[in-house]
Amino acid sequence: MNNSWRQQELVFLLLYAIIFYIIIIHYSLQLSHDHYSKLYGLRPGLFSGQLNDASDAQWRNFRSNLPILTFVFGLFTSIANILRAFYNLKAEGMSIVWLLISLAYLSYLHGAFIIFILSIASANFLLVKIFGQTKYFPFVLWVFNLSFLVCNRVYEGYSFANFGNRWAYLDKFRGTFRWHICFNFVVLRMISFGYDYHWSGHNTYVDQEKHIRHCTTCSSGKTCYKMLQASRQERSVGIDKFSYTLYLCYLLFAPLYIAGPVISFNAFASQLDTPQKSYTLKQVVWYGFRWVLCLFLMETMTHFFFYNAFAISGIWKQLSPMEVFIVGYGVLNFMWLKFFLIWRYFRFWALVSGIEAPENMPRCINNCYNLESFWKNWHASFNKWLVRYMYIPLGGSRRKLLNVWVVFTFVAVWHDLEWKLLSWAWLTCIFFIPEMIVKSASTSFKVDNVFKEFIFRELSAVAGAITITCLMVANLVGFVIGPSGISWLKSVFLQAQGLPTLFGLLVTFYVGTKIPSKGYIRVEERGYDLNPNIKHLQLS
């Protein structure tokens, strides 16, 4: 294929994408206008005469508390940074400062129930110190933390009355936020602390040569974030850093306490000692300004497109297949933007405080073409945690087909004890199997001429379209319609009226997969590292 054909193809793909989004926006506006009176969770908006979709409780609570949250974090961070500069504090000193700040913050959030958090955390610390250097420590650590993860949910955070009538009066001081919801992230940090202490006696190996070979940033002589973060968390800190004060500071660190991003103990302790230098002050300010622009985008979206309200109101079951697809697609984009804003808000405050946590959602949901890429770019910091503390200890790629079931089942239980989340996890695993088989088979396929390059491109685009469709189904089942909705989805799309819509969305995702970034699609980003001599496949 000559360059002229490539350019014509790219023009066609871009025109298709533009027309697609025009149709989506038109239908979305029409749907919101026609059905707003039947939807739950709509409130008066910021724009005159315009309603706002406040049906998502998580986003509604975050948005309503944003002013006070910003004031509190701004005050806390200013105090911590001033004390660091004035007294030249290092890890131990800063851990005391941030621990006191975080305890004040948690006392407001959870009231007297902070006692449960400190009690479980202290028990975990003792367990790590007693059994941390034994060979059966990982088993003990997982049993302890999984037990509390499940029990916290089953007993809804416990009650002081269960420990005797004389303690019952403490149940009145519940604070403003349920502690056992936030404790999911504390469990991840407790496990990280335990493993990093367990591994503190030996240096884990980082394959720098392999990474540099596949990373354009590192191969150019610079250091990418992925390599910087890997070196931080792989490099064990001194044994003196595994103190009780630094441990509690890590678990309760205010900017990252509620929602993360997740950071390893090694990375946290090293940056508490020496603040991050990856971001200059100008870059941190620009990071915050971009977040404000994204917040404006979210406000615009929720004022004109009531996707989530359709999902929780059940109205979409009365819609046509085309309308169901639009609402489902819109819900996933709403979820992506919601978590994007929440995670980046807390990461921004960590950056201001001198701690660089991994970036969640470094890539847009509409720019992920396979399951592996999607999970590396959704809750990316959690993915790094899962790889480091679960996937590799379980055997890594040698037992990949088995490991994905264990990992995703844990992810479902970690989120909540619900059948629809387990259904989501197991559906994702089922969709992973053919992708892994295709990737394994593709290693024998060498892209060494134009025709094979064309075949590879087309098959990759088709696989991408199918994968995106499967991702939509898995996430809608897990977070919106539940496992009972699978039969309903089949009845909508696998019949005469729904088949054209199903075909149309597959074509659309096929086109979206083919539209390149800057004219290229990187082979290794898709997971198809077929030939080390071919760095990119040119599509335009």
XYZ file of C-alpha atoms in Angstrom:
540
model
C 0.000 0.000 0.000
C 1.420 3.393 -0.969
C 1.388 6.536 1.132
C -1.488 8.014 -0.883
C -3.764 5.110 0.067
C -2.702 5.377 3.709
C -3.580 9.078 3.764
C -6.955 8.446 2.110
C -7.690 5.708 4.625
C -6.820 7.990 7.532
C -9.080 10.752 6.176
C -11.951 8.268 5.878
C -11.402 6.943 9.407
C -11.343 10.451 10.871
C -14.491 11.451 8.984
C -16.226 8.333 10.280
C -15.180 9.153 13.846
C -16.437 12.742 13.534
C -19.795 11.591 12.158
C -20.035 8.963 14.912
C -19.586 11.515 17.690
C -22.011 13.942 16.039
C -24.627 11.162 16.060
C -23.815 10.227 19.668
C -24.102 13.835 20.857
C -27.349 14.407 18.935
C -28.992 11.228 20.240
C -27.744 11.871 23.791
C -29.210 15.384 23.855
C -32.485 14.102 22.445
C -32.706 11.220 24.922
C -31.981 13.484 27.888
C -34.580 15.995 26.721
C -37.304 13.417 26.056
C -36.941 11.366 29.257
C -35.683 13.744 31.952
C -39.035 13.735 33.762
C -38.723 9.954 34.342
C -35.146 9.977 35.606
C -33.942 9.821 39.219
C -31.165 11.934 40.683
C -31.518 15.101 38.595
C -31.038 18.374 40.445
C -31.052 22.073 39.531
C -27.801 22.787 37.758
C -25.282 25.600 37.603
C -26.530 26.706 34.198
C -29.784 28.659 34.095
C -32.805 26.390 33.651
C -30.622 23.304 33.136
C -30.810 20.162 35.276
C -27.688 18.348 36.486
C -27.208 14.575 36.700
C -26.262 14.053 40.376
C -27.468 10.435 40.468
C -24.046 8.943 41.180
C -23.577 9.074 44.965
C -19.777 8.862 44.807
C -19.462 11.795 42.400
C -22.173 13.793 44.194
C -20.403 13.477 47.560
C -17.006 14.326 46.100
C -18.344 17.350 44.208
C -20.303 18.722 47.175
C -17.315 18.365 49.540
C -14.783 19.735 47.068
C -14.581 23.285 48.545
C -13.994 22.190 52.160
C -11.703 19.352 51.017
C -9.565 21.781 49.042
C -9.353 24.198 51.977
C -8.387 21.441 54.444
C -5.783 19.838 52.190
C -4.382 23.259 51.295
C -4.017 24.128 54.977
C -2.529 20.747 55.930
C -0.056 20.748 53.042
C 1.081 24.302 53.774
C 1.752 23.406 57.426
C 3.681 20.247 56.492
C 5.805 21.947 53.816
C 6.602 24.937 56.050
C 7.720 22.643 58.892
C 9.826 20.559 56.494
C 11.599 23.653 55.139
C 12.018 25.397 58.509
C 13.352 22.416 60.471
C 14.899 20.512 57.507
C 12.886 17.416 58.430
C 13.625 13.996 56.921
C 11.577 10.792 56.836
C 11.163 10.253 60.580
C 10.357 13.888 61.319
C 7.975 14.245 58.382
C 6.262 10.987 59.333
C 5.394 12.474 62.738
C 4.118 15.712 61.145
C 1.961 13.931 58.573
C 0.776 11.343 61.093
C -0.552 14.064 63.418
C -2.197 15.837 60.472
C -3.691 12.582 59.177
C -5.009 11.580 62.612
C -6.800 14.936 62.879
C -8.221 14.414 59.385
C -9.369 10.855 60.140
C -10.915 11.908 63.442
C -13.176 14.254 61.490
C -13.956 11.572 58.875
C -14.559 8.602 61.182
C -14.952 9.950 64.700
C -14.393 7.334 67.409
C -14.250 4.562 64.802
C -10.645 5.501 64.096
C -9.953 3.157 67.031
C -10.830 0.163 64.826
C -8.423 1.350 62.120
C -5.541 1.839 64.553
C -6.223 -1.499 66.283
C -6.189 -3.550 63.068
C -3.179 -1.622 61.732
C -1.253 -2.215 64.970
C -2.054 -5.935 64.912
C -0.791 -6.112 61.323
C 2.423 -4.303 62.303
C 3.095 -6.815 65.092
C 2.359 -9.702 62.730
C 4.871 -8.322 60.181
C 7.578 -7.799 62.784
C 7.108 -11.276 64.310
C 6.671 -13.381 61.150
C 8.099 -11.071 58.461
C 11.350 -12.954 57.914
C 9.831 -16.453 57.879
C 9.093 -18.416 54.717
C 5.386 -18.831 55.493
C 4.883 -15.109 56.139
C 3.008 -14.380 52.840
C 0.333 -16.926 53.774
C -0.094 -15.413 57.260
C -0.208 -11.867 55.837
C -2.881 -12.699 53.256
C -5.070 -14.660 55.673
C -4.976 -11.811 58.202
C -5.783 -9.043 55.716
C -8.377 -10.949 53.686
C -10.172 -11.900 56.900
C -10.553 -8.269 57.926
C -11.408 -7.211 54.373
C -14.367 -9.619 54.360
C -15.411 -9.150 57.999
C -15.413 -5.354 57.683
C -17.976 -5.662 54.916
C -20.062 -8.391 56.513
C -20.375 -6.534 59.827
C -20.580 -3.061 58.219
C -17.612 -1.741 60.161
C -18.601 -3.280 63.530
C -20.175 -1.577 66.514
C -18.725 -0.613 69.893
C -21.821 -2.089 71.552
C -20.597 -5.548 70.482
C -17.669 -5.151 72.892
C -19.826 -4.297 75.899
C -22.473 -1.817 76.986
C -19.947 0.520 78.566
C -18.504 1.188 75.090
C -21.873 1.635 73.363
C -21.869 5.431 73.757
C -18.949 5.631 71.256
C -21.313 4.487 68.480
C -22.753 8.013 68.507
C -19.444 9.452 67.256
C -19.422 7.999 63.755
C -17.918 10.975 61.918
C -18.923 11.888 58.373
C -17.623 8.902 56.385
C -17.869 5.128 56.879
C -14.417 3.903 57.870
C -14.655 0.404 56.403
C -15.121 1.838 52.887
C -11.747 3.634 53.047
C -10.147 0.644 54.780
C -9.959 -1.241 51.467
C -7.020 0.990 50.516
C -5.487 0.576 53.977
C -5.476 -3.208 53.403
C -3.452 -2.723 50.207
C -0.939 -0.591 52.113
C -0.694 -3.084 54.982
C 0.107 -5.867 52.509
C 2.631 -3.632 50.722
C 4.384 -2.830 54.004
C 4.482 -6.518 54.916
C 5.936 -7.675 51.609
C 8.471 -4.824 51.389
C 9.662 -5.715 54.902
C 9.731 -9.413 53.965
C 11.843 -8.600 50.878
C 14.060 -6.048 52.643
C 16.908 -8.530 53.002
C 17.385 -9.074 49.274
C 17.341 -6.872 46.201
C 14.675 -7.684 43.642
C 15.736 -7.638 40.023
C 14.593 -4.987 37.567
C 15.171 -5.901 33.913
C 16.327 -2.437 32.853
C 17.724 -3.558 29.500
C 14.403 -5.060 28.392
C 12.495 -1.973 29.521
C 14.869 0.458 27.769
C 14.664 -1.631 24.591
C 10.882 -1.129 24.444
C 10.551 2.388 25.913
C 11.127 5.328 23.553
C 11.672 7.735 26.482
C 14.346 5.637 28.207
C 16.033 4.686 24.914
C 16.472 8.408 24.186
C 18.573 8.831 27.325
C 15.840 10.110 29.649
C 14.087 8.235 32.460
C 10.362 7.593 32.090
C 7.979 7.587 35.041
C 7.499 3.822 34.856
C 11.244 3.200 35.277
C 11.569 5.840 38.001
C 8.674 4.349 39.974
C 10.020 0.821 39.489
C 13.422 1.820 40.852
C 11.781 3.479 43.861
C 9.591 0.575 44.838
C 12.101 -2.158 43.984
C 14.941 -0.483 45.908
C 14.497 -1.507 49.531
C 14.734 1.299 52.061
C 16.846 0.890 55.194
C 15.504 -1.411 57.886
C 15.217 1.618 60.192
C 12.488 2.995 57.906
C 10.160 0.130 58.880
C 9.204 1.901 62.108
C 5.740 2.085 63.637
C 5.490 5.847 63.115
C 6.448 5.699 59.437
C 4.163 2.686 58.971
C 1.114 4.507 60.367
C 1.988 7.633 58.377
C 2.044 5.491 55.210
C -1.318 3.886 55.985
C -3.081 7.142 56.904
C -1.314 9.727 54.687
C -4.121 12.254 54.233
C -3.776 13.160 50.491
C -3.932 9.499 49.411
C -6.048 8.029 52.218
C -9.569 8.120 50.739
C -9.013 6.914 47.180
C -5.303 6.538 46.450
C -3.553 6.269 44.031
C -1.858 3.235 45.554
C 1.875 3.571 46.214
C 4.277 0.982 47.630
C 5.824 1.465 51.069
C 9.334 1.619 49.609
C 8.357 4.413 47.194
C 6.519 6.356 49.905
C 9.281 6.131 52.508
C 12.011 7.157 50.062
C 10.051 10.254 48.971
C 9.134 11.218 52.523
C 12.879 11.340 53.121
C 13.626 13.180 49.842
C 10.625 14.870 48.142
C 9.895 13.999 44.521
C 11.828 15.912 41.858
C 10.170 14.491 38.743
C 7.714 17.399 38.599
C 8.875 21.015 38.727
C 6.682 23.639 40.377
C 5.544 24.804 36.944
C 4.558 21.259 35.956
C 2.635 20.745 39.211
C 0.709 23.982 38.633
C -0.053 22.957 35.045
C -1.203 19.545 36.297
C -3.691 21.246 38.619
C -4.900 23.610 35.880
C -5.577 20.688 33.521
C -7.598 19.089 36.300
C -9.783 22.222 36.509
C -10.400 22.026 32.740
C -11.449 18.369 33.099
C -13.804 19.340 35.933
C -15.457 21.852 33.586
C -15.817 19.056 31.001
C -17.510 16.856 33.620
C -19.899 19.655 34.596
C -20.821 20.160 30.946
C -21.370 16.423 30.502
C -23.611 15.976 33.557
C -25.684 19.076 32.701
C -26.548 17.944 29.179
C -26.165 14.139 29.074
C -27.962 12.195 31.820
C -26.262 8.846 31.196
C -25.942 7.668 34.790
C -29.496 8.718 35.621
C -30.711 6.445 32.803
C -28.695 3.566 34.280
C -30.017 3.817 37.853
C -33.595 4.647 36.798
C -33.987 1.512 34.676
C -35.428 3.585 31.821
C -32.913 2.273 29.341
C -34.671 -1.105 29.308
C -37.479 0.657 27.442
C -35.143 2.066 24.782
C -34.233 0.845 21.317
C -30.959 -1.097 20.808
C -29.284 2.003 19.338
C -30.320 4.082 22.359
C -29.207 1.334 24.755
C -25.765 1.350 23.144
C -25.507 5.140 23.431
C -26.483 5.124 27.098
C -24.127 2.209 27.872
C -21.265 3.896 26.042
C -22.027 7.150 27.826
C -22.102 5.463 31.262
C -18.631 4.003 30.730
C -17.252 7.395 29.667
C -18.920 9.022 32.671
C -17.325 6.435 34.976
C -13.924 6.999 33.389
C -14.121 10.792 33.786
C -15.436 10.499 37.356
C -12.557 8.315 38.538
C -10.110 10.367 36.468
C -11.086 13.508 38.398
C -11.164 11.870 41.836
C -7.830 10.083 41.488
C -6.011 13.002 39.901
C -7.319 15.406 42.548
C -5.743 13.379 45.356
C -2.579 12.705 43.333
C -2.235 16.468 42.762
C -2.301 17.106 46.514
C 0.266 14.351 47.059
C 2.527 16.011 44.473
C 2.204 19.346 46.257
C 3.209 17.485 49.439
C 6.319 16.031 47.789
C 4.990 12.503 47.115
C 4.683 11.257 43.528
C 2.171 8.401 43.329
C 1.565 6.351 40.157
C -0.812 7.967 37.681
C -4.196 6.298 37.348
C -5.826 6.432 33.921
C -2.795 7.653 31.938
C -4.726 6.784 28.769
C -8.335 7.525 27.812
C -10.826 4.657 27.958
C -11.495 5.160 24.236
C -7.827 4.555 23.466
C -7.469 1.025 24.897
C -7.680 -1.806 22.380
C -7.199 -4.957 24.435
C -7.918 -6.172 27.948
C -4.317 -6.045 29.096
C -3.949 -2.452 27.904
C -7.273 -1.493 29.474
C -6.322 -2.761 32.943
C -2.876 -1.199 32.758
C -4.511 2.148 32.036
C -7.652 2.144 34.206
C -6.782 1.835 37.906
C -3.129 1.781 36.898
C -1.649 2.115 40.387
C -3.807 -0.790 41.610
C -2.666 -2.794 38.583
C 0.979 -2.169 39.547
C 0.158 -3.272 43.098
C -1.534 -6.455 41.842
C 1.413 -7.324 39.612
C 3.988 -6.729 42.369
C 2.227 -8.337 45.318
C -0.053 -10.963 43.731
C 0.663 -11.818 40.110
C 4.460 -12.257 40.370
C 4.420 -14.125 43.735
C 1.807 -16.486 42.237
C 4.159 -17.373 39.390
C 3.689 -14.533 36.914
C 3.340 -15.357 33.220
C 4.248 -19.019 33.801
C 0.750 -19.528 35.274
C -1.048 -16.682 33.573
C -4.244 -18.582 32.729
C -4.693 -19.529 36.391
C -3.414 -16.296 37.924
C -5.931 -14.005 36.191
C -8.776 -15.854 37.934
C -7.182 -15.418 41.361
C -6.297 -11.760 40.748
C -9.680 -10.687 39.373
C -11.594 -12.563 42.057
C -9.567 -10.648 44.642
C -10.274 -7.373 42.795
C -14.021 -8.096 42.928
C -13.972 -8.968 46.642
C -11.780 -5.940 47.342
C -14.408 -3.655 45.775
C -17.371 -5.208 47.571
C -19.125 -8.479 48.401
C -21.631 -8.561 45.527
C -22.483 -11.234 42.995
C -22.518 -8.727 40.149
C -18.882 -7.826 40.889
C -17.895 -11.500 40.912
C -19.770 -11.873 37.624
C -17.799 -8.937 36.235
C -14.513 -10.486 37.404
C -15.211 -13.912 35.934
C -16.569 -12.482 32.672
C -13.343 -10.492 32.333
C -11.315 -13.662 32.895
C -13.323 -15.502 30.249
C -12.669 -12.664 27.786
C -8.962 -12.749 28.715
C -8.525 -16.378 27.628
C -8.968 -15.927 23.840
C -6.803 -12.786 23.947
C -3.976 -14.690 25.627
C -4.318 -17.534 23.124
C -4.190 -15.093 20.190
C -1.145 -13.334 21.626
C 0.600 -16.652 22.163
C -0.165 -17.769 18.601
C 0.873 -14.414 17.143
C 4.440 -14.747 18.429
C 5.160 -17.055 15.482
C 3.787 -14.510 12.992
C 6.579 -12.254 11.673
C 5.636 -8.945 10.081
C 8.342 -8.911 7.406
C 6.507 -7.594 4.319
C 3.766 -5.155 3.332
C 1.064 -7.811 2.883
C 1.674 -9.363 6.303
C 1.676 -5.885 7.809
C -1.746 -5.267 6.220
C -3.101 -8.594 7.527
C -1.738 -7.888 10.995
C -3.309 -4.435 11.054
C -6.725 -5.678 9.985
C -6.772 -8.632 12.387
C -5.622 -6.371 15.232
C -8.418 -3.907 14.458
C -11.043 -6.675 14.401
C -9.687 -8.111 17.665
C -9.745 -4.617 19.164
C -13.386 -4.104 18.178
C -14.427 -7.404 19.761
C -12.383 -6.674 22.894
C -13.925 -3.228 23.415
C -17.393 -4.745 23.042
C -16.549 -7.413 25.622
C -15.204 -4.745 27.971
C -18.464 -2.816 27.671
C -20.494 -5.934 28.463
C -18.313 -6.927 31.456
C -18.345 -3.442 32.996
C -22.060 -2.887 32.435
C -22.843 -6.249 34.026
C -20.491 -5.591 36.947
C -21.366 -1.986 37.726
C -24.823 -1.284 36.279
C -27.226 -4.069 35.301
C -25.922 -7.074 37.269
C -25.611 -10.711 36.093
C -29.352 -10.960 35.418
C -28.865 -8.307 32.745
C -26.868 -10.686 30.515
C -30.037 -12.395 29.307
C -31.650 -9.024 28.721
C -28.662 -7.795 26.688
C -28.815 -10.917 24.517
C -32.529 -10.467 23.954
C -31.960 -6.849 22.860
C -28.990 -7.229 20.521
C -29.268 -10.817 19.237
C -32.549 -10.292 17.420
C -33.610 -8.700 14.139
C -33.868 -5.151 15.479
C -30.660 -5.292 17.478
C -28.304 -7.027 15.023
C -27.788 -3.909 12.820
C -26.857 -1.918 15.937
C -24.459 -4.662 17.081
C -22.840 -4.696 13.642
C -22.636 -0.902 13.631
C -20.924 -0.683 17.000
C -18.420 -3.376 15.978
C -17.615 -1.381 12.822
C -17.288 1.791 14.909
C -14.909 0.169 17.381
C -12.979 -1.317 14.428
C -12.528 2.192 13.037
C -11.628 3.578 16.462
C -8.972 0.906 16.889
C -7.399 1.761 13.546
C -7.183 5.513 14.094
C -3.540 5.931 15.082
C -1.904 8.273 17.515
C 0.394 10.598 15.520
C 0.151 8.194 12.614
C 1.577 5.176 14.418
C 0.436 2.368 16.640
C 3.079 0.954 18.933
C 3.291 -2.803 18.787
C 4.418 -3.321 22.374
C 1.589 -1.157 23.774
C -0.879 -3.562 22.247
C 0.932 -6.529 23.688
C 1.938 -7.859 20.263
C 5.712 -7.690 20.517
C 6.140 -9.890 17.467
C 9.477 -8.761 16.159
C 12.026 -6.692 18.093
C 13.295 -5.206 14.812
C 9.883 -3.670 14.066
C 9.317 -0.858 16.557
C 6.142 0.536 15.048
C 3.538 -0.307 12.456
C 2.824 2.764 10.349
C -0.875 3.262 9.655
C -0.899 6.649 7.948
